[in-house]
């Protein structure tokens, strides 16, 4: 290649200078040192071309090979083919008797034209030929001979006479040279940087990589290369290295670097960042660790290898490691890039890496290294053979999960599953692994659990079936999940275990309208236990005792609360009693999920979130979606945060879950619903609609989660004034809830939503009917939030003086509830109603209060009954602190007080993911902050930015406001005049003035212009 001798001009100049001396009869030798692939052969060929071109010199060329290193006089036979018959085929005469032969060969060079003798790879030269070359160098000064030699960097050239020659080492190609070669191949600077890093200036690797690279873009892995020349070149370099110790060291370093990339907590490094070799002490001992205070010994990306550690991994003695250390800086630089590391590991022969991995893992384990550093080597072993290996892999997996990296935990647990395990540990490991695989491959997770179900029996079979059921439910397969649990109830002699299985099945069945009657019957029927089964359960550590009945009672309480049979006070009392009993670990999350749901409905969001925190893994770890209880706990946790206006907290907690489930066939409508409404309330409507559209392809089933999604979809439509679509979704949600007998508005107040939509659509009679029905069920439940919300929407539907009085009652109730969103919305309509009734000052006061509340709701939640019972008081900072069995959190931090804490720009304060803020420019309820500000501007309030209308200096008068409200409802000018006892011409005049102030020209634009005001009502200047 024309550019193969780039940056080798100094070599060719030295050859020319020595050649000129040889032509004058004063011979010289020149030794070129370099590792494999550094271009020694190219330099020799370039020198031969150069000297032949100059003329007047004969060329004799020989190449040593390792296979002929023991072949006597092998190199001399290549240099002097005419002497072949005179050279012995055995060791020949003793070294002292070779003088005549050596003299004769040397004499042949003295007569005639000058001679260029080129001998490559001296490290493979046979002993007899090497002796002659040493003999020749001592006589070169009187001979017309240029002796050009090449050798490996570590070859001992003590036989050569220094006075007649010199040696030099070929340096790696510089970055400018690499960039120049890359440009010849049509690549830019980005690819040139990759080439420099992945070749370390080694010409053979560089040319192979340039030949492999695609026309555009730079690869990140070997698989992205068009061809495999680079990998083959790396294998050739390792195979051609004369020192086997360096091959073993290269493989060990590549393994250590790959392990460090997989687990950043590796072992001490080996090289200084500048590439200088570690200086060896005079006594030959290799330092175990760098001195305190000195820089690390390896560049970034290479770890796990102080010299003693490397010696242990490779199995080499420290003496053999000394030669390797001299070449280590270049090797370390090369292996700091992933591409050459992959190529080195790909060149390993069968079984070559396994002992290296095993020795590295054992050394790290015995040296007390962190579990991830040990596991990074164990995970590559074909089989786990010892118990400590399994334990380390599981420990490392849990650490990765705690850091929110399930993709790293999965291969660790897969490797652990091949180790020596008892049946119980194997089953637990299979369930744990399946729960993580669900995020990467739902099919693989389901198959693993199916397989494990066939291998287990007794109590373990129940837990595997429960996990399989949870995985199926997460994929929207309610029917198959029910069949799995039914089959799992079959052949148990232990009636308690059978009962537990049926309760677990009923926990799923209550979410399916078709299964609901049978599930309730099973839950309400408590069978009598035989003494034999009780005794058997007593000795079975996996057989729950009373926890199954506690779960059954909680599920019955959940249904009775939803059907309106019990009040919030009764439900809370039952929950407290159930949670006071000892809980079996296997049923704990399911009981907590039901209890958290009931507590959230009963206006105790702090207690609901505390139960969720105690049962869900601490962030950033993801919930176990094969555990149906954890699935439902995410719903209860999100609802508790939404009810208290902590929208950013909902996003922080649920976005990682949805991201992990993307494109895996997992359907989590309740997570989508929570995220969509949180974004909607944060005035991020486009994001909310995108979330809903992405879930549109999912298949609806009977799960309650879909009720939540339908309700949220209707609410988001109402935010945008799409009342027809909102009404359809609210009614669809109601139809699903009525099908399972769930009449109470505690979960999704669909009747209130329908009443609001009907009012905005000008159908007040239907709206009042829905509102009255909602209020009746709300009073049966009895919490201020549910009653206050129902009163508010009923007041909007009826309007007039009675509506104004009802609004006053709704606001008073909502003030006593942890419901900032509902209170702000009620205050908005109260302010508009007062203004419409002619009480402008009081109306603006209510609007200002709504504006202040939207800016920053109450920062602390009241202690709930569960916390009062346990006496716990622990803040919820959204990070999921320690579980603290028996201690419950009841408060949320209030770091957003005036003057305290910096905002994070996301609707929350720095370090506080709860979604509260304390600055006027960063509201906690952004949508309502905008709407209340707009309402204040229309009401002519001072100190508030006015709405962007054509005539902002003149807000709507009370008369104009009343007429606009009726026009928005769809009434004609004649109907408006009759209802207000005004002449038609007067109505038209008022509308004309209102259109000018609002910047519109026709009635069809009125609703769209006023859409930003929420929620709409008979007194609203906005819809």
Short mmCIF file of C-alpha atoms in Angstrom, two decimals, residues 447-714:
data_model
loop_
_atom_site.label_atom_id
_atom_site.label_comp_id
_atom_site.label_asym_id
_atom_site.label_seq_id
_atom_site.Cartn_x
_atom_site.Cartn_y
_atom_site.Cartn_z
CA UNK A 447 -42.46 -19.70 29.56
CA UNK A 448 -40.05 -19.81 32.49
CA UNK A 449 -42.93 -19.78 34.97
CA UNK A 450 -44.84 -22.42 32.99
CA UNK A 451 -41.77 -24.65 33.09
CA UNK A 452 -41.22 -24.10 36.80
CA UNK A 453 -44.88 -24.84 37.50
CA UNK A 454 -44.40 -28.34 36.08
CA UNK A 455 -41.38 -28.94 38.32
CA UNK A 456 -42.84 -27.89 41.67
CA UNK A 457 -45.40 -29.31 44.05
CA UNK A 458 -47.01 -28.45 47.37
CA UNK A 459 -46.96 -24.87 48.67
CA UNK A 460 -44.26 -23.84 46.19
CA UNK A 461 -46.61 -24.66 43.34
CA UNK A 462 -49.10 -22.10 44.62
CA UNK A 463 -46.53 -19.30 44.59
CA UNK A 464 -45.31 -20.17 41.10
CA UNK A 465 -48.92 -20.24 39.89
CA UNK A 466 -49.53 -16.84 41.51
CA UNK A 467 -46.47 -15.39 39.75
CA UNK A 468 -47.58 -16.86 36.42
CA UNK A 469 -51.03 -15.43 36.98
CA UNK A 470 -49.58 -11.99 37.67
CA UNK A 471 -47.48 -12.16 34.49
CA UNK A 472 -50.55 -13.07 32.44
CA UNK A 473 -52.64 -10.30 34.00
CA UNK A 474 -49.89 -7.80 33.17
CA UNK A 475 -50.27 -8.88 29.55
CA UNK A 476 -54.04 -8.43 29.69
CA UNK A 477 -54.78 -12.19 29.78
CA UNK A 478 -57.32 -12.39 32.62
CA UNK A 479 -58.96 -15.61 31.38
CA UNK A 480 -55.75 -17.66 31.10
CA UNK A 481 -54.67 -16.33 34.50
CA UNK A 482 -57.87 -17.61 36.09
CA UNK A 483 -57.41 -21.04 34.48
CA UNK A 484 -53.86 -21.29 35.86
CA UNK A 485 -55.04 -20.69 39.41
CA UNK A 486 -57.98 -23.05 39.07
CA UNK A 487 -55.64 -25.83 37.98
CA UNK A 488 -53.35 -25.04 40.90
CA UNK A 489 -56.14 -25.75 43.42
CA UNK A 490 -56.52 -29.39 42.46
CA UNK A 491 -54.71 -32.06 44.38
CA UNK A 492 -53.91 -30.52 47.78
CA UNK A 493 -54.64 -32.65 50.83
CA UNK A 494 -54.06 -29.59 53.01
CA UNK A 495 -57.40 -27.77 53.10
CA UNK A 496 -55.73 -24.57 54.30
CA UNK A 497 -53.47 -24.53 51.28
CA UNK A 498 -56.43 -25.18 49.02
CA UNK A 499 -58.26 -22.30 50.68
CA UNK A 500 -55.29 -20.01 50.19
CA UNK A 501 -55.14 -20.88 46.50
CA UNK A 502 -58.83 -20.13 46.08
CA UNK A 503 -58.47 -16.79 47.84
CA UNK A 504 -55.59 -15.85 45.57
CA UNK A 505 -57.72 -16.86 42.57
CA UNK A 506 -60.60 -14.77 43.90
CA UNK A 507 -58.30 -11.77 44.21
CA UNK A 508 -58.02 -11.89 40.43
CA UNK A 509 -61.62 -12.90 39.89
CA UNK A 510 -63.13 -9.84 41.52
CA UNK A 511 -61.65 -7.85 38.63
CA UNK A 512 -63.52 -9.93 36.05
CA UNK A 513 -67.28 -9.24 35.86
CA UNK A 514 -67.95 -12.82 34.76
CA UNK A 515 -66.01 -14.31 37.67
CA UNK A 516 -67.11 -11.78 40.27
CA UNK A 517 -70.15 -13.66 41.69
CA UNK A 518 -68.21 -16.91 42.10
CA UNK A 519 -65.23 -15.06 43.57
CA UNK A 520 -67.38 -13.31 46.18
CA UNK A 521 -68.99 -16.60 47.16
CA UNK A 522 -65.58 -18.19 47.57
CA UNK A 523 -64.33 -15.26 49.63
CA UNK A 524 -67.33 -15.21 51.95
CA UNK A 525 -67.26 -18.96 52.59
CA UNK A 526 -64.81 -19.87 55.35
CA UNK A 527 -64.32 -23.67 55.38
CA UNK A 528 -63.72 -25.68 58.51
CA UNK A 529 -60.20 -27.06 58.82
CA UNK A 530 -59.58 -30.67 59.80
CA UNK A 531 -57.09 -31.29 62.63
CA UNK A 532 -54.83 -33.15 60.22
CA UNK A 533 -54.64 -30.27 57.77
CA UNK A 534 -54.10 -27.77 60.56
CA UNK A 535 -51.23 -29.83 61.88
CA UNK A 536 -49.76 -30.19 58.42
CA UNK A 537 -49.97 -26.43 57.86
CA UNK A 538 -48.34 -25.80 61.19
CA UNK A 539 -45.22 -27.65 60.06
CA UNK A 540 -45.14 -26.13 56.58
CA UNK A 541 -43.19 -22.87 56.46
CA UNK A 542 -44.82 -21.96 53.15
CA UNK A 543 -48.43 -22.54 54.20
CA UNK A 544 -50.06 -19.26 55.36
CA UNK A 545 -52.31 -19.40 58.38
CA UNK A 546 -54.77 -16.56 58.92
CA UNK A 547 -53.34 -14.26 56.26
CA UNK A 548 -55.47 -15.87 53.58
CA UNK A 549 -58.62 -15.12 55.54
CA UNK A 550 -57.43 -11.56 56.14
CA UNK A 551 -56.96 -11.15 52.39
CA UNK A 552 -60.40 -12.66 51.75
CA UNK A 553 -62.00 -10.26 54.25
CA UNK A 554 -60.23 -7.28 52.72
CA UNK A 555 -61.42 -8.19 49.23
CA UNK A 556 -65.00 -8.49 50.48
CA UNK A 557 -64.60 -5.10 52.15
CA UNK A 558 -63.33 -3.67 48.88
CA UNK A 559 -66.34 -4.90 46.96
CA UNK A 560 -68.81 -3.79 49.62
CA UNK A 561 -67.25 -0.33 49.64
CA UNK A 562 -67.56 -0.11 45.87
CA UNK A 563 -71.13 -1.36 45.83
CA UNK A 564 -72.16 1.21 48.44
CA UNK A 565 -72.95 -1.31 51.19
CA UNK A 566 -70.59 0.17 53.79
CA UNK A 567 -69.31 3.61 54.73
CA UNK A 568 -65.78 4.94 54.76
CA UNK A 569 -65.73 4.73 58.56
CA UNK A 570 -66.69 1.04 58.53
CA UNK A 571 -64.20 0.22 55.78
CA UNK A 572 -61.36 1.95 57.60
CA UNK A 573 -62.13 0.12 60.84
CA UNK A 574 -62.05 -3.24 59.03
CA UNK A 575 -58.75 -2.39 57.34
CA UNK A 576 -57.14 -1.46 60.64
CA UNK A 577 -58.23 -4.73 62.20
CA UNK A 578 -56.94 -6.79 59.28
CA UNK A 579 -53.56 -5.06 59.24
CA UNK A 580 -53.13 -5.58 62.97
CA UNK A 581 -52.81 -9.38 62.49
CA UNK A 582 -49.53 -11.08 61.51
CA UNK A 583 -49.13 -11.24 57.74
CA UNK A 584 -47.69 -14.07 55.70
CA UNK A 585 -44.97 -12.65 53.40
CA UNK A 586 -46.47 -14.28 50.31
CA UNK A 587 -49.85 -12.57 50.80
CA UNK A 588 -48.56 -9.31 52.22
CA UNK A 589 -48.54 -7.24 49.02
CA UNK A 590 -52.05 -8.33 48.03
CA UNK A 591 -53.46 -7.39 51.44
CA UNK A 592 -51.56 -4.11 51.42
CA UNK A 593 -52.84 -3.26 47.94
CA UNK A 594 -56.49 -3.74 48.94
CA UNK A 595 -55.96 -1.86 52.21
CA UNK A 596 -54.16 1.02 50.47
CA UNK A 597 -56.99 1.30 47.98
CA UNK A 598 -59.63 1.48 50.73
CA UNK A 599 -57.60 3.98 52.75
CA UNK A 600 -57.12 6.22 49.73
CA UNK A 601 -60.85 6.13 49.03
CA UNK A 602 -61.48 7.01 52.69
CA UNK A 603 -59.42 10.23 52.38
CA UNK A 604 -56.28 8.85 54.05
CA UNK A 605 -53.71 9.25 51.24
CA UNK A 606 -50.73 9.35 53.62
CA UNK A 607 -51.60 5.90 54.98
CA UNK A 608 -52.19 4.57 51.46
CA UNK A 609 -48.80 5.78 50.26
CA UNK A 610 -47.11 4.40 53.33
CA UNK A 611 -48.50 0.92 52.71
CA UNK A 612 -47.36 1.18 49.10
CA UNK A 613 -43.87 2.19 50.17
CA UNK A 614 -43.64 -0.71 52.62
CA UNK A 615 -44.62 -3.28 50.01
CA UNK A 616 -43.13 -1.88 46.80
CA UNK A 617 -39.37 -1.95 46.11
CA UNK A 618 -37.54 1.25 46.83
CA UNK A 619 -36.92 3.50 43.80
CA UNK A 620 -35.29 3.33 41.36
CA UNK A 621 -36.07 -0.41 41.53
CA UNK A 622 -39.18 -1.41 39.57
CA UNK A 623 -42.20 -3.24 40.99
CA UNK A 624 -42.58 -6.98 40.49
CA UNK A 625 -45.34 -7.22 37.89
CA UNK A 626 -45.71 -10.96 38.45
CA UNK A 627 -47.04 -9.98 41.89
CA UNK A 628 -50.63 -8.88 41.34
CA UNK A 629 -50.55 -7.07 44.68
CA UNK A 630 -47.66 -4.89 43.53
CA UNK A 631 -49.48 -4.12 40.30
CA UNK A 632 -52.45 -2.80 42.27
CA UNK A 633 -50.25 -0.97 44.76
CA UNK A 634 -48.88 1.19 41.95
CA UNK A 635 -52.50 2.19 41.23
CA UNK A 636 -53.23 3.03 44.89
CA UNK A 637 -49.97 4.95 45.23
CA UNK A 638 -50.65 6.99 42.08
CA UNK A 639 -54.24 7.76 43.09
CA UNK A 640 -53.10 8.95 46.53
CA UNK A 641 -50.62 11.35 44.93
CA UNK A 642 -53.12 12.58 42.34
CA UNK A 643 -55.77 13.27 44.96
CA UNK A 644 -53.38 15.56 46.81
CA UNK A 645 -52.06 17.39 43.74
CA UNK A 646 -48.60 15.78 43.65
CA UNK A 647 -48.48 15.39 39.91
CA UNK A 648 -44.72 15.42 39.40
CA UNK A 649 -44.43 12.70 42.02
CA UNK A 650 -46.77 10.55 39.95
CA UNK A 651 -44.60 11.09 36.87
CA UNK A 652 -41.36 10.36 38.71
CA UNK A 653 -42.73 7.10 40.11
CA UNK A 654 -44.58 5.77 37.08
CA UNK A 655 -42.61 6.86 34.01
CA UNK A 656 -39.78 4.35 34.72
CA UNK A 657 -42.35 1.55 34.91
CA UNK A 658 -43.96 2.48 31.61
CA UNK A 659 -40.57 2.94 29.96
CA UNK A 660 -39.45 -0.52 31.11
CA UNK A 661 -42.62 -2.11 29.72
CA UNK A 662 -42.46 -0.41 26.32
CA UNK A 663 -42.98 -2.77 23.35
CA UNK A 664 -43.15 -5.88 25.57
CA UNK A 665 -46.87 -6.59 25.27
CA UNK A 666 -47.47 -5.52 28.87
CA UNK A 667 -50.70 -3.59 29.46
CA UNK A 668 -50.74 -1.25 32.45
CA UNK A 669 -53.73 1.02 31.79
CA UNK A 670 -53.74 2.33 35.37
CA UNK A 671 -50.12 3.51 34.97
CA UNK A 672 -50.96 5.21 31.68
CA UNK A 673 -54.03 6.80 33.29
CA UNK A 674 -52.03 8.16 36.23
CA UNK A 675 -49.35 9.60 33.95
CA UNK A 676 -51.85 11.07 31.49
CA UNK A 677 -53.88 12.93 34.12
CA UNK A 678 -50.69 14.10 35.86
CA UNK A 679 -49.39 15.58 32.60
CA UNK A 680 -52.82 17.07 31.90
CA UNK A 681 -52.93 18.79 35.28
CA UNK A 682 -49.39 20.05 34.68
CA UNK A 683 -50.73 21.72 31.50
CA UNK A 684 -48.89 19.25 29.26
CA UNK A 685 -51.87 18.21 27.19
CA UNK A 686 -49.88 17.00 24.18
CA UNK A 687 -47.93 14.53 26.32
CA UNK A 688 -51.13 13.32 27.96
CA UNK A 689 -52.81 12.71 24.59
CA UNK A 690 -49.73 10.91 23.29
CA UNK A 691 -49.86 8.51 26.23
CA UNK A 692 -53.52 7.79 25.57
CA UNK A 693 -52.97 7.26 21.85
CA UNK A 694 -50.13 4.80 22.51
CA UNK A 695 -52.46 2.68 24.65
CA UNK A 696 -55.26 2.75 22.08
CA UNK A 697 -53.99 -0.49 20.50
CA UNK A 698 -54.39 -2.44 23.74
CA UNK A 699 -57.30 -4.82 24.08
CA UNK A 700 -59.85 -3.90 26.75
CA UNK A 701 -60.60 -6.51 29.40
CA UNK A 702 -62.61 -6.62 32.60
CA UNK A 703 -59.89 -5.25 34.88
CA UNK A 704 -60.65 -2.20 36.99
CA UNK A 705 -57.56 -0.58 35.49
CA UNK A 706 -59.46 0.10 32.29
CA UNK A 707 -62.19 1.91 34.25
CA UNK A 708 -59.51 4.30 35.45
CA UNK A 709 -58.22 4.87 31.92
CA UNK A 710 -61.71 5.61 30.58
CA UNK A 711 -62.39 8.09 33.37
CA UNK A 712 -59.07 9.87 32.84
CA UNK A 713 -59.67 10.03 29.11
CA UNK A 714 -63.02 11.72 29.74
#
